Amino acid sequence: MSKSNRVLPGFRITMAFTLLYLGLIVIVPLTTLPVESITMGWTAFHRTLTDPRVVASYKLSLGASFVAAIVNGVFGVLVAWVLVRYPFPGRRVIDALIDLPFALPTAVAGITLTTLYAPNGWLGAPLARHGLKVSFTPLGVTVALIFIGLPFVVRTLQPVIEELDLQVEEAATSLGANRWHITTRIILPYLYPAWITGFALSFARAVGEYGSVVFISGNMPMRTEIAPLLIITKLLQYDYAGATTIAFGLLVISFVLLLAINGLQHWTGRRLAH
Amino acid sequence: MGIEVRHVSKTFGQFRSLDDVSFSVASGELVALLGPSGSGKTTLLRIIAGLEQADAGTVLLEDSDATHVNARDRGVGFVFQHYALFRHLTVFENVAFGLRVRPRGRRPTEAVIQEKVHKLLALVQLDYLGKRYPRQLSGGQRQRVALARALAVEPNVLLLDEPFGALDAKVRQELRRWLRRLHEDIRLTSVFVTHDQEEALELADRVVIMNQGRIEQQGSPEEVFERPATAFVMNFLGSVNIFHGRVEDGRAFLGPLAVDSPEHAGQPPQPATGYARPHELDLGRADTGGGLWARITDLNTTGAVVKVELTDDEGRLIQVQLGRDAYTELLPTAGERLYVTLKRVRVFLKDEKP
């Protein structure tokens, strides 16, 4: 056997462990999904996936998650920027607050948001007077998904903004660039790969979110019913094959989307890799 | 006049970074701002560039008042110590940046940009690297890209902040010589900041020496080296031997040494310090008067000059540099007692703080 001359030894054993670990934790559980759903036969499989109620829940889950990720993408950049660039009293407290949606049991978030945005809630009442209903609408679903997704964007962007050299902005200024140029030609392209990662994480988390949404959504079939809830409903009806089929569909769509986002990031990030 | 700085002061919190500084740079001149860290040289450079605002005083560029002109409208090229290249852009696009962000009316066409950037890249000898990204270049190459980028906007003035500070010794030497040649070709009014006296003396037409927010002396490299105005300048521009003593009746008595000091003839007797560079001392085997005896503690013969370190009877350390000829004539050996004389010494009174 030839001895390899790597500086860091143990490639074989760590790689083997990685594959085993990924296999046990991720791949094996996920492969049971198609296996389980196949038991119902192709026709039933196809019928379940094209059921209007299921299609509506996919649309809501993916649509609301996408919108929430976009909103977090915009405001997460602002929050991260302010937290990194400007020292102000209470910065550490606000910085710690960012992680709260991570730590809070999602059901707590759901109950809080529902109460807040209900037609008689603190925020819900004034909004209702202007004809805007939040709780028990797709808008409410989006609000909950924004809440739980924010930390992902902020936390991926913070270290990148910290690394952004002030002198680079000064260099651009001395070359005649105004603020618009510096923002669009220097800062945003620089943040882009990290932003995409934050966006993808926020989106992925939102697609799978259950706890915080079920309260605020009202769970009306065809209108405010998210895909994860539909899966739970099927499970409660002992329709395991139906549940796994819906889950499988969600899995495939999510995987394709994440793959696409990663591809986009890889494509743009190559130039920036340090 | 290319640059004129008048009575500029700047304070950061409690720290007085610049204290009523005035100096000027003639058009086409290459001036070094030389000083230890914290002397205010970089702050002064940044105020000229408009990256920092002075608390008081005015800055004139090409004879017009630029004190309140925004950095982007000053027509100043700035080169940073750590390059500050745009790492998401290619070398070509880095250099083209200043042209692309010009307002629509003054923006050159794509063809003109292409031609101009290629010309500049050729000037800094990097045209073959146009498609690379900054991280794929060496330090010296990056700094040349930064220079090309600054030159692309045709600045009236070029400012360089410790441009060779982040490079290793050999590259620094090469780049220094190359910059000197480039300056002779394009004759752009330039100021560079450095804490390396050798770099300042070798490269600049004129050297401005700063200390604690003030200008200590300015003049040609020869002038400041040969006729330092203050003890600080003497001390800062290379190694010195220091002899404490006093002046009396136009003579300085520095420990065992006694030398004439006519410039202090009219002064009352008072404490003074004598400074002599290592090459301004001589060694011999005979007591010729006015010198002191010392024992050789270290002898380094590898180099263009021979470095001799001696310790006298009072434990004073004395550094002497001998030319190779003087060395072969004397052939001193380690541990030998020799007689040290001063060929030249500069005496500063005690209140002129080094």
XYZ file of C-alpha atoms in Angstrom:
628
model
C 0.000 0.000 0.000
C 1.388 3.404 -0.946
C 1.635 6.008 1.720
C 0.098 9.339 0.865
C 2.011 12.490 1.670
C -0.845 14.674 2.826
C -0.064 17.159 5.556
C -3.375 16.371 7.206
C -3.652 12.629 7.685
C -6.813 10.611 8.006
C -8.593 11.440 4.765
C -9.892 7.876 4.367
C -11.259 7.488 7.841
C -12.867 10.933 7.997
C -14.392 10.524 4.542
C -15.732 7.109 5.499
C -17.194 8.524 8.664
C -18.750 11.439 6.776
C -20.436 9.106 4.310
C -21.654 6.773 7.053
C -22.947 9.662 9.118
C -24.711 11.352 6.201
C -26.104 7.963 5.196
C -27.569 7.211 8.612
C -28.786 10.689 9.447
C -29.931 12.044 6.089
C -30.055 9.566 3.236
C -31.610 6.478 4.847
C -34.554 8.358 6.410
C -35.160 10.225 3.171
C -35.064 7.117 0.967
C -37.842 5.577 3.043
C -40.080 8.339 1.711
C -40.308 7.148 -1.900
C -40.251 3.517 -0.753
C -43.225 4.109 1.505
C -45.150 6.142 -1.041
C -44.598 3.547 -3.809
C -46.657 1.043 -1.755
C -49.802 2.880 -2.781
C -49.160 2.316 -6.491
C -48.512 4.755 -9.314
C -52.116 5.853 -9.925
C -52.781 6.678 -6.298
C -49.361 8.357 -6.107
C -50.185 10.527 -9.097
C -53.695 11.242 -7.800
C -52.387 12.361 -4.403
C -49.813 14.721 -5.896
C -52.292 16.315 -8.299
C -55.054 16.641 -5.727
C -56.052 20.347 -5.907
C -55.824 20.630 -2.132
C -52.240 19.319 -2.183
C -51.278 21.523 -5.122
C -52.746 24.550 -3.323
C -50.732 23.725 -0.190
C -47.525 23.397 -2.244
C -48.190 26.734 -3.859
C -48.809 28.389 -0.507
C -45.816 26.787 1.204
C -43.371 27.570 -1.572
C -44.877 30.964 -2.455
C -45.043 32.263 1.117
C -41.565 30.894 1.839
C -40.186 32.603 -1.244
C -41.785 35.943 -0.380
C -40.617 35.632 3.249
C -37.055 34.860 2.105
C -37.094 37.881 -0.209
C -38.328 40.154 2.590
C -35.698 38.756 4.939
C -33.122 39.126 2.181
C -33.802 42.854 1.958
C -34.213 43.699 5.623
C -31.687 41.154 6.854
C -28.984 43.007 4.892
C -30.029 46.264 6.541
C -30.061 44.760 10.032
C -26.698 43.045 9.547
C -25.214 46.234 8.080
C -26.377 48.395 10.971
C -25.228 45.854 13.569
C -21.748 45.605 12.068
C -21.066 49.126 10.871
C -22.517 51.431 13.517
C -21.608 51.245 17.187
C -24.624 52.350 19.255
C -25.774 51.778 22.820
C -27.655 48.513 23.153
C -26.089 46.978 20.052
C -25.221 43.779 21.908
C -28.790 43.414 23.178
C -30.205 43.792 19.685
C -27.583 41.427 18.362
C -28.724 38.813 20.893
C -32.378 39.416 19.972
C -31.650 38.285 16.427
C -31.184 34.715 17.645
C -34.482 34.632 19.493
C -36.493 33.159 16.605
C -33.917 30.299 16.625
C -34.331 29.634 20.321
C -38.042 30.144 20.816
C -40.231 27.041 20.478
C -41.980 27.743 17.207
C -45.408 27.150 18.772
C -44.736 30.051 21.147
C -43.904 32.268 18.191
C -47.092 31.107 16.468
C -49.331 31.858 19.427
C -47.711 35.260 19.993
C -48.002 36.281 16.355
C -51.606 35.060 16.128
C -52.621 37.070 19.191
C -50.787 40.124 17.944
C -52.283 40.029 14.451
C -55.783 38.706 15.313
C -58.625 41.117 14.339
C -58.745 42.240 17.997
C -54.957 42.157 18.556
C -52.581 45.075 19.120
C -51.482 45.185 15.521
C -54.377 43.276 14.006
C -57.061 45.769 15.152
C -55.602 48.913 13.550
C -54.734 46.942 10.411
C -58.248 45.499 10.242
C -59.668 49.023 10.335
C -57.728 49.694 7.152
C -59.151 46.530 5.671
C -55.970 44.486 6.033
C -56.413 41.059 7.572
C -53.266 39.268 8.623
C -54.162 36.377 10.896
C -55.835 33.456 9.119
C -54.707 34.624 5.648
C -51.731 33.778 3.410
C -50.295 37.097 4.561
C -50.271 35.782 8.132
C -48.402 32.681 6.969
C -45.814 34.896 5.329
C -45.431 37.020 8.463
C -44.716 33.911 10.567
C -42.177 32.675 8.012
C -40.446 36.067 7.958
C -40.161 35.906 11.742
C -38.468 32.533 11.842
C -36.223 33.154 8.801
C -34.606 36.463 9.742
C -31.648 35.094 11.772
C -30.436 33.042 8.804
C -29.842 36.048 6.580
C -28.410 38.250 9.344
C -26.040 35.634 10.697
C -24.650 34.635 7.299
C -24.070 38.256 6.283
C -22.547 39.617 9.485
C -19.075 38.057 9.178
C -18.893 38.998 5.501
C -19.759 42.633 6.214
C -17.193 42.656 9.012
C -14.585 41.590 6.483
C -15.522 44.327 4.043
C -12.570 46.728 4.128
C -13.452 50.405 4.632
C -10.431 51.310 2.523
C -12.048 49.643 -0.473
C -14.877 52.163 -0.208
C -12.361 54.972 0.229
C -10.490 53.769 -2.840
C -13.715 53.835 -4.852
C -14.492 57.341 -3.568
C -11.105 58.696 -4.565
C -11.682 57.214 -8.035
C -14.780 59.377 -8.371
C -17.501 56.909 -7.377
C -20.594 58.258 -5.618
C -22.589 56.340 -3.008
C -24.815 54.698 -5.574
C -21.784 53.350 -7.449
C -20.173 52.120 -4.253
C -23.352 50.348 -3.177
C -24.216 48.760 -6.503
C -20.756 48.081 -7.890
C -18.727 47.309 -4.784
C -20.776 46.386 -1.724
C -23.681 44.424 -3.185
C -21.607 42.268 -5.562
C -19.323 41.546 -2.651
C -22.174 40.509 -0.344
C -23.994 38.589 -3.053
C -22.720 35.022 -2.420
C -23.356 35.235 1.324
C -26.709 36.821 0.642
C -27.709 33.924 -1.597
C -26.694 31.466 1.124
C -28.741 33.340 3.717
C -31.648 33.500 1.329
C -31.482 29.747 0.661
C -31.289 28.896 4.365
C -34.180 31.202 5.183
C -36.221 29.746 2.338
C -35.468 26.131 3.239
C -36.336 26.702 6.858
C -39.629 28.345 5.854
C -40.682 25.483 3.562
C -40.394 23.017 6.438
C -41.846 25.315 9.097
C -44.869 23.963 10.897
C -45.212 25.117 14.541
C -45.384 28.870 14.131
C -47.608 28.735 11.058
C -50.444 26.433 12.071
C -51.860 28.912 14.578
C -51.734 32.053 12.472
C -52.808 30.421 9.219
C -56.233 29.188 10.343
C -55.644 26.081 8.192
C -58.451 26.578 5.703
C -58.142 23.965 2.927
C -57.281 25.477 -0.470
C -56.567 28.886 1.121
C -54.269 28.859 4.135
C -53.262 25.235 4.472
C -49.481 24.663 4.232
C -47.970 21.425 2.962
C -46.417 20.323 6.293
C -49.848 20.652 7.926
C -51.423 18.519 5.210
C -48.820 15.865 5.923
C -49.700 15.890 9.638
C -53.395 15.706 8.788
C -52.828 12.624 6.616
C -50.776 11.046 9.385
C -53.532 11.640 11.921
C -55.872 9.857 9.512
C -53.441 6.888 9.420
C -52.845 7.581 5.701
C -49.086 6.998 5.893
C -48.643 6.476 2.156
C -50.498 9.713 1.390
C -48.416 11.625 3.933
C -45.101 10.347 2.582
C -46.170 11.051 -0.991
C -46.873 14.707 -0.193
C -43.612 14.835 1.745
C -41.750 13.290 -1.189
C -43.123 15.925 -3.547
C -42.072 18.687 -1.165
C -38.667 17.076 -0.818
C -38.047 16.950 -4.550
C -39.141 20.537 -5.126
C -37.050 21.828 -2.210
C -34.030 19.836 -3.310
C -34.210 21.135 -6.862
C -34.607 24.722 -5.645
C -31.720 24.475 -3.190
C -29.562 22.855 -5.840
C -30.360 25.715 -8.199
C -29.565 28.330 -5.536
C -26.324 26.590 -4.655
C -25.425 26.410 -8.312
C -26.058 30.133 -8.651
C -23.908 30.799 -5.624
C -21.114 28.576 -6.857
C -21.193 30.267 -10.226
C -20.936 33.779 -8.784
C -18.858 32.822 -5.744
C -15.981 31.316 -7.685
C -14.633 34.760 -8.382
C -14.726 35.736 -4.744
C -13.392 32.602 -3.112
C -10.441 33.623 -1.043
C 2.244 74.766 -6.825
C 0.909 71.207 -6.923
C -0.117 70.874 -3.305
C -0.180 73.470 -0.589
C -1.097 72.706 3.003
C -1.590 75.727 5.272
C -1.811 75.608 9.051
C -3.598 72.270 9.176
C -4.517 70.837 12.589
C -6.358 67.656 13.430
C -7.316 66.115 16.751
C -8.718 62.623 17.378
C -10.356 62.728 20.804
C -7.526 63.738 23.136
C -4.802 62.946 20.627
C -3.318 65.841 18.701
C -2.498 64.187 15.406
C -1.487 67.305 13.453
C -0.433 70.591 15.026
C -0.415 73.592 12.688
C 1.315 71.892 9.760
C 2.228 73.821 6.616
C 4.159 72.611 3.613
C 3.953 72.573 -0.141
C 4.829 70.319 -3.053
C 5.843 71.767 -6.390
C 4.192 70.433 -9.547
C 5.931 67.282 -10.711
C 7.822 66.850 -7.464
C 8.076 63.555 -5.554
C 7.977 64.214 -1.828
C 8.305 61.763 1.060
C 6.488 62.260 4.344
C 8.776 60.504 6.771
C 8.208 59.875 10.457
C 7.674 57.269 13.146
C 4.206 55.782 13.618
C 1.854 58.216 15.272
C 3.687 61.233 13.861
C 0.624 62.267 11.845
C 2.019 61.575 8.374
C -0.798 59.288 7.237
C -3.429 61.651 8.659
C -1.855 64.487 6.677
C -1.952 62.404 3.490
C -5.604 61.480 4.080
C -6.493 65.142 4.639
C -4.879 66.047 1.313
C -6.931 63.291 -0.324
C -10.154 64.434 1.360
C -10.616 61.106 3.127
C -10.284 62.992 6.412
C -11.356 66.525 7.275
C -8.954 68.911 8.993
C -10.175 70.704 12.126
C -8.443 73.858 10.960
C -6.370 75.018 8.012
C -6.654 74.858 4.239
C -5.544 72.520 1.471
C -4.836 73.850 -2.015
C -4.567 71.546 -5.015
C -3.239 73.061 -8.244
C -3.610 76.498 -6.626
C -7.333 76.215 -5.933
C -8.864 75.764 -2.499
C -9.878 72.113 -2.054
C -10.517 72.188 1.691
C -14.235 71.563 1.316
C -14.170 69.627 -1.946
C -15.406 66.030 -1.709
C -12.742 63.335 -2.064
C -14.322 62.064 -5.288
C -14.008 65.466 -6.971
C -10.467 66.281 -5.894
C -8.688 64.608 -8.793
C -6.413 62.774 -6.407
C -5.116 59.256 -6.955
C -4.684 57.329 -3.709
C -2.698 54.132 -3.240
C -3.248 52.215 -0.005
C -0.725 50.175 1.942
C -2.903 47.067 1.699
C -3.874 47.750 -1.940
C -7.662 47.941 -1.313
C -8.360 46.319 -4.685
C -11.908 45.330 -5.627
C -11.599 41.607 -5.234
C -14.766 40.720 -7.143
C -13.454 42.488 -10.241
C -10.725 41.424 -12.643
C -7.473 43.341 -12.817
C -8.760 44.983 -15.988
C -12.047 46.028 -14.377
C -10.246 47.304 -11.299
C -8.263 49.688 -13.461
C -11.328 50.588 -15.545
C -13.462 51.346 -12.466
C -12.677 55.044 -12.237
C -13.564 55.519 -15.912
C -16.797 53.536 -15.729
C -18.208 55.512 -12.804
C -17.772 58.862 -14.511
C -20.969 60.825 -15.116
C -22.514 59.970 -18.468
C -21.274 63.102 -20.218
C -17.620 62.548 -19.331
C -17.594 58.760 -19.548
C -15.307 57.494 -22.324
C -16.619 55.001 -24.854
C -15.923 51.307 -24.369
C -13.232 51.395 -27.064
C -11.436 54.263 -25.357
C -11.659 52.501 -21.969
C -10.205 49.313 -23.489
C -7.313 51.168 -25.049
C -6.576 53.254 -21.995
C -6.671 50.383 -19.504
C -4.424 48.224 -21.680
C -1.986 51.109 -21.950
C -1.928 51.546 -18.171
C -1.529 47.826 -17.572
C 1.365 47.863 -20.001
C 2.853 50.792 -18.093
C 2.820 48.768 -14.865
C 3.985 45.700 -16.844
C 0.885 43.628 -16.074
C -1.032 43.617 -19.354
C -0.866 39.830 -19.508
C -2.728 39.545 -16.203
C -5.788 41.623 -17.132
C -8.233 38.731 -16.812
C -6.964 37.556 -13.420
C -8.542 38.385 -10.092
C -6.562 40.247 -7.396
C -6.244 37.186 -5.161
C -4.316 35.430 -7.950
C -1.560 38.076 -7.888
C 1.489 38.563 -5.697
C 1.769 41.534 -3.351
C 4.006 43.505 -5.693
C 1.677 42.890 -8.633
C -1.346 43.929 -6.588
C 0.290 47.194 -5.645
C 1.088 47.894 -9.285
C -2.566 47.239 -10.181
C -3.566 49.682 -7.433
C -1.206 52.231 -8.945
C -2.602 51.723 -12.459
C -6.127 52.052 -11.068
C -5.233 55.365 -9.407
C -3.565 56.663 -12.589
C -6.549 55.731 -14.788
C -8.552 58.771 -13.709
C -5.667 61.067 -14.700
C -5.256 62.619 -11.260
C -3.469 65.913 -10.726
C -1.848 64.511 -7.647
C -0.779 61.000 -6.640
C -0.766 60.058 -2.953
C 0.744 56.810 -1.706
C 0.286 55.599 1.858
C 3.201 53.314 2.825
C 3.009 51.812 -0.669
C 5.721 49.202 -0.055
C 4.953 48.563 3.592
C 3.300 45.194 3.089
C 5.939 43.797 0.722
C 9.055 41.800 1.435
C 12.485 43.415 1.225
C 13.514 42.329 -2.274
C 10.203 43.215 -3.943
C 10.235 46.510 -2.078
C 13.643 47.368 -3.541
C 12.526 46.537 -7.089
C 9.254 48.398 -6.829
C 10.983 51.408 -5.338
C 13.390 51.691 -8.240
C 10.561 51.088 -10.690
C 8.411 53.817 -9.098
C 11.314 56.255 -9.294
C 11.695 55.565 -13.040
C 7.935 55.837 -13.551
C 7.908 59.177 -11.803
C 10.708 60.427 -14.027
C 8.596 59.437 -17.046
C 5.222 60.871 -16.060
C 6.307 63.656 -13.677
C 3.091 63.586 -11.657
C 3.005 65.574 -8.425
C 3.367 62.812 -5.828
C 3.539 62.416 -2.078
C 4.302 59.145 -0.368
C 4.233 58.282 3.300
C 6.867 56.033 4.829
C 8.524 55.250 8.129
C 11.560 53.830 6.352
C 14.273 56.514 6.180
C 16.237 54.610 3.556
C 13.199 54.495 1.298
C 12.521 58.210 1.729
C 16.137 59.242 1.105
C 16.535 56.994 -1.919
C 13.257 57.769 -3.672
C 12.187 61.326 -2.956
C 13.181 64.683 -4.465
C 12.438 66.200 -1.104
C 11.846 64.734 2.348
C 9.487 66.129 4.983
C 10.288 64.706 8.402
C 7.447 64.637 10.905
C 7.332 64.017 14.634
C 4.403 64.266 17.035
C 2.137 66.099 14.609
C 4.742 68.680 13.582
C 7.229 69.051 10.774
C 10.777 68.753 12.125
C 12.610 69.529 8.920
C 12.156 69.484 5.185
C 14.692 69.517 2.424
C 16.496 67.413 -0.150
C 17.662 63.977 1.037
C 21.256 65.262 1.210
C 20.266 68.311 3.184
C 18.345 66.450 5.873
C 20.933 63.717 6.093
C 24.003 65.927 6.157
C 22.585 68.885 8.062
C 19.878 67.633 10.377
C 18.091 70.595 11.983
C 17.188 68.833 15.201
C 18.428 65.996 17.342
C 15.261 64.079 16.396
C 16.123 64.196 12.689
C 19.701 63.170 13.393
C 18.472 60.286 15.467
C 15.752 59.182 13.069
C 17.831 59.127 9.870
C 19.986 56.132 10.682
C 21.947 54.841 13.642
C 23.956 57.256 15.797
C 26.382 57.232 18.700
C 25.231 59.509 21.498
C 27.637 61.299 23.876
C 26.161 63.302 26.738
C 28.070 66.296 28.130
C 28.049 70.098 28.115
C 29.105 73.091 25.998
C 31.295 75.871 27.335
C 33.081 78.710 25.503
C 32.530 77.239 22.046
C 33.798 73.798 23.001
C 31.783 70.684 23.745
C 32.962 68.275 26.465
C 31.265 64.959 25.882
C 32.528 62.547 28.520
C 36.182 61.884 27.600
C 35.743 63.586 24.207
C 36.371 67.253 23.592
C 35.432 68.922 20.275
C 35.018 72.433 18.944
C 31.416 73.620 18.772
C 31.583 77.146 17.316
C 27.790 77.415 16.752
C 27.278 77.442 20.535
C 30.062 79.961 21.227
C 27.828 82.793 22.400
C 25.749 80.573 24.683
C 26.145 80.259 28.439
C 27.587 76.927 29.646
C 24.862 74.278 29.580
C 24.181 70.554 29.080
C 24.422 69.273 25.511
C 24.509 66.030 23.561
C 26.786 65.041 20.722
C 25.668 62.784 17.871
C 27.964 60.957 15.462
C 27.075 58.387 12.827
C 29.015 55.096 12.858
C 30.935 56.040 9.699
C 31.962 59.360 11.254
C 34.171 57.619 13.838
C 37.738 56.454 13.303
C 39.783 53.734 14.970
C 43.522 53.671 15.634
C 46.183 52.127 17.859
C 47.720 55.348 19.122
C 46.369 58.054 21.440
C 46.097 61.023 19.068
C 44.166 63.179 21.570
C 40.480 64.118 21.911
C 39.310 60.511 21.726
C 38.705 57.558 24.009
C 39.911 53.997 24.458
C 37.465 51.130 23.963
C 37.548 47.358 23.577
C 36.076 45.588 20.521
C 33.132 43.447 21.609
C 31.769 42.522 18.210
C 33.199 42.514 14.711
C 31.126 41.902 11.580
C 33.176 41.772 8.396
C 30.480 40.456 6.023
C 29.294 43.391 3.961
C 30.329 46.436 2.007
C 31.384 48.058 5.266
C 32.839 46.444 8.368
C 30.753 46.950 11.471
C 32.675 47.223 14.722
C 31.054 47.378 18.133
C 33.152 48.615 21.057
C 32.619 49.159 24.759
C 34.601 51.811 26.615
C 35.723 51.733 30.249
C 32.431 53.266 31.432
C 30.389 50.577 29.643
C 29.294 52.902 26.814
C 28.454 51.083 23.573
C 30.047 52.580 20.473
C 29.241 51.610 16.877
C 31.787 52.212 14.164
C 31.652 51.493 10.431
C 34.911 51.137 8.577
C 35.341 51.075 4.840
C 36.984 47.902 3.534
C 40.234 49.773 2.841
C 40.425 51.213 6.343
C 39.707 47.757 7.694
C 42.496 46.025 5.772
C 44.900 48.739 6.821
C 44.083 48.368 10.512
C 43.012 44.707 10.709
C 41.505 44.936 14.197
C 40.755 41.741 16.094
C 37.963 41.000 18.522
C 38.840 41.955 22.108
C 41.514 44.433 21.039
C 41.674 47.869 22.707
C 41.576 50.683 20.181
C 41.564 54.457 20.266
C 38.280 55.974 18.975
C 38.291 59.474 17.468
C 35.498 61.560 15.975
C 35.838 62.727 12.420
C 32.616 64.633 12.808
C 30.073 65.252 15.543
C 26.913 67.383 15.749
C 26.152 68.991 19.077
C 22.578 69.815 20.107
C 21.694 71.598 23.330
C 19.797 69.594 25.919
C 16.468 71.426 25.529
C 16.277 70.374 21.868
C 14.574 67.134 22.698
C 15.389 64.204 20.442
